[in-house]
Amino acid sequence: MYQKSKFPFGYIEDLKCRVLELPYQGRDLNMVILLPDGIEDKATGLKKIEEQLTLEKLHE
């Protein structure tokens, strides 16, 4: 799959992660990719995002 375009990209300060939104299935759905800034301790950054993620934070 290849697509060259501009996609919504942002940063959620509370979660300390980058957010990328990609169209999926003919633009009826979107895939959201969350990339944590880093690993702070034995818990991964992704685990912390999962614990703190809310719909409101995604809409920021």
Backbone as a chain_set.jsonl record, in Angstrom:
{"seq": "MYQKSKFPFGYIEDLKCRVLELPYQGRDLNMVILLPDGIEDKATGLKKIEEQLTLEKLHE", "coords": {"N": [[0.849, -1.171, 0.0], [0.588, 2.166, -0.886], [0.627, 5.631, -0.527], [0.726, 8.989, -1.265], [0.455, 11.908, 0.358], [-0.868, 14.637, 2.356], [-1.269, 14.298, 5.801], [-3.248, 14.443, 8.817], [-1.44, 15.438, 11.657], [-0.16, 15.481, 14.923], [0.471, 16.422, 18.374], [0.15, 15.145, 21.613], [0.319, 16.582, 24.538], [-0.225, 15.848, 27.255], [-0.011, 13.053, 27.155], [2.452, 12.758, 26.117], [3.121, 12.056, 23.393], [3.331, 11.525, 19.844], [0.914, 11.931, 17.225], [-0.596, 10.42, 14.472], [-2.87, 10.452, 11.824], [-4.372, 8.306, 9.568], [-6.1, 7.738, 6.496], [-8.389, 5.058, 5.963], [-9.744, 2.234, 4.388], [-11.139, 3.473, 2.116], [-11.602, 6.068, 3.089], [-13.74, 5.963, 4.845], [-13.132, 5.093, 7.318], [-10.612, 5.779, 9.812], [-7.207, 5.291, 10.668], [-5.439, 5.584, 13.611], [-2.283, 6.425, 14.702], [-0.185, 6.196, 17.44], [2.716, 7.436, 18.82], [4.903, 7.063, 21.339], [7.054, 9.342, 23.152], [9.241, 8.224, 24.487], [10.869, 5.706, 26.549], [10.454, 5.561, 29.931], [10.916, 4.051, 32.216], [10.831, 0.682, 33.467], [8.325, 0.129, 32.482], [6.756, 0.378, 29.344], [6.508, 3.18, 27.072], [4.235, 2.975, 25.521], [2.482, 1.432, 27.084], [1.885, 3.23, 29.148], [0.54, 5.175, 27.676], [-1.729, 3.715, 26.869], [-2.988, 3.379, 29.348], [-3.698, 5.992, 30.028], [-5.087, 7.104, 27.928], [-7.835, 8.799, 26.515], [-10.973, 9.473, 24.876], [-11.422, 12.191, 24.697], [-8.819, 13.244, 24.829], [-7.796, 12.375, 22.401], [-9.245, 13.935, 20.663], [-8.173, 16.433, 20.943]], "CA": [[0.0, 0.0, 0.0], [1.367, 3.394, -0.984], [-0.183, 6.828, -0.717], [1.485, 10.209, -0.998], [-0.511, 12.955, 0.664], [-0.683, 15.265, 3.668], [-2.152, 13.678, 6.778], [-3.274, 15.132, 10.116], [-0.354, 15.049, 12.55], [-0.179, 16.353, 16.095], [1.176, 16.021, 19.585], [-0.667, 15.205, 22.827], [1.262, 16.921, 25.607], [-0.521, 15.05, 28.455], [0.452, 11.682, 26.954], [3.81, 12.839, 25.583], [3.209, 11.211, 22.211], [2.951, 12.059, 18.541], [-0.293, 11.29, 16.709], [-0.759, 10.479, 13.027], [-4.154, 9.893, 11.403], [-4.323, 7.855, 8.182], [-7.375, 7.241, 5.982], [-8.418, 3.601, 5.87], [-10.968, 1.718, 3.776], [-11.851, 4.454, 1.312], [-11.875, 7.257, 3.901], [-14.86, 5.761, 5.774], [-12.505, 4.866, 8.623], [-9.26, 6.31, 9.966], [-6.315, 4.593, 11.583], [-4.683, 6.544, 14.406], [-1.017, 5.876, 15.179], [0.362, 6.931, 18.581], [4.129, 7.122, 19.011], [5.386, 7.683, 22.578], [8.363, 10.002, 23.092], [10.318, 7.35, 24.933], [10.645, 4.772, 27.646], [10.927, 6.224, 31.147], [11.363, 3.055, 33.192], [10.577, -0.669, 32.978], [7.071, 0.154, 31.733], [6.959, 1.03, 28.05], [5.729, 4.386, 26.828], [2.936, 2.571, 24.984], [1.637, 1.003, 28.204], [1.407, 4.44, 29.822], [-0.462, 5.791, 26.8], [-2.946, 2.904, 26.972], [-3.62, 3.622, 30.647], [-4.143, 7.38, 30.165], [-5.775, 7.558, 26.723], [-9.285, 9.003, 26.536], [-11.501, 10.018, 23.631], [-11.227, 13.641, 24.746], [-7.421, 13.546, 24.515], [-7.62, 12.164, 20.97], [-9.912, 15.022, 19.947], [-7.453, 17.703, 21.167]], "C": [[0.895, 1.234, 0.0], [0.416, 4.555, -1.233], [0.668, 8.035, -0.358], [0.486, 11.34, -0.839], [-0.102, 13.636, 1.966], [-1.728, 14.683, 4.61], [-2.13, 14.475, 8.073], [-2.206, 14.547, 11.047], [-0.365, 16.004, 13.732], [0.619, 15.778, 17.244], [0.229, 16.171, 20.759], [0.293, 15.381, 23.999], [1.045, 16.054, 26.847], [0.039, 13.634, 28.355], [1.897, 11.612, 26.474], [3.997, 11.883, 24.4], [2.796, 11.977, 20.956], [1.755, 11.26, 18.028], [-0.354, 11.497, 15.202], [-2.069, 9.798, 12.667], [-4.082, 9.571, 9.915], [-5.703, 7.389, 7.727], [-7.278, 5.73, 5.761], [-9.749, 3.188, 5.266], [-11.757, 2.81, 3.054], [-12.321, 5.673, 2.078], [-13.127, 7.132, 4.785], [-14.351, 5.575, 7.199], [-11.131, 5.522, 8.63], [-8.481, 5.436, 10.932], [-5.488, 5.661, 12.298], [-3.448, 5.841, 14.961], [-0.487, 6.784, 16.28], [1.802, 6.48, 18.797], [4.636, 7.825, 20.259], [6.773, 8.284, 22.391], [9.49, 9.07, 23.502], [9.886, 6.432, 26.048], [11.264, 5.389, 28.894], [11.472, 5.252, 32.183], [11.078, 1.674, 32.617], [9.263, -0.776, 32.21], [7.324, 0.881, 30.412], [6.111, 2.283, 27.948], [4.34, 4.048, 26.313], [1.986, 2.145, 26.094], [1.07, 2.215, 28.938], [0.351, 5.15, 28.99], [-1.781, 5.039, 26.909], [-3.701, 3.203, 28.264], [-4.249, 5.009, 30.737], [-4.987, 7.879, 28.994], [-7.279, 7.675, 26.939], [-9.703, 9.564, 25.18], [-11.279, 11.526, 23.567], [-9.79, 14.023, 24.37], [-7.137, 13.348, 23.027], [-8.208, 13.312, 20.155], [-9.196, 16.356, 20.099], [-6.778, 18.191, 19.913]], "O": [[1.837, 1.332, 0.786], [-0.491, 4.459, -2.06], [1.256, 8.094, 0.722], [-0.236, 11.688, -1.773], [0.885, 13.256, 2.596], [-2.908, 14.586, 4.272], [-1.126, 15.108, 8.401], [-2.09, 13.332, 11.2], [-0.559, 17.208, 13.558], [1.338, 14.789, 17.104], [-0.428, 17.203, 20.899], [0.988, 14.446, 24.396], [2.012, 15.571, 27.436], [0.508, 13.077, 29.347], [2.494, 10.536, 26.431], [4.886, 11.032, 24.395], [2.025, 12.935, 21.007], [1.594, 10.081, 18.345], [-0.184, 12.614, 14.713], [-2.354, 8.698, 13.141], [-3.774, 10.438, 9.097], [-6.406, 6.719, 8.483], [-6.22, 5.203, 5.417], [-10.784, 3.756, 5.615], [-12.927, 3.036, 3.364], [-13.351, 6.253, 1.735], [-13.53, 8.112, 5.411], [-15.057, 5.866, 8.164], [-10.557, 5.788, 7.574], [-9.035, 4.907, 11.896], [-4.907, 6.537, 11.657], [-3.55, 4.798, 15.606], [-0.354, 7.992, 16.087], [2.074, 5.288, 18.939], [4.789, 9.046, 20.259], [7.567, 7.805, 21.581], [10.578, 9.119, 22.926], [8.719, 6.382, 26.438], [12.455, 5.703, 28.914], [12.382, 5.589, 32.941], [11.082, 1.507, 31.397], [9.102, -1.67, 31.38], [8.031, 1.888, 30.38], [5.113, 2.429, 28.655], [3.374, 4.744, 26.624], [0.799, 2.467, 26.045], [-0.104, 2.22, 29.309], [-0.624, 5.669, 29.533], [-2.839, 5.657, 27.03], [-4.93, 3.27, 28.262], [-5.236, 5.187, 31.45], [-5.547, 8.973, 29.066], [-7.915, 6.768, 27.476], [-8.87, 10.071, 24.429], [-10.981, 12.07, 22.504], [-9.574, 15.013, 23.672], [-6.325, 14.072, 22.451], [-7.714, 13.621, 19.071], [-9.576, 17.328, 19.445], [-6.133, 19.239, 19.926]]}, "num_chains": 1, "name": "protein.A"}
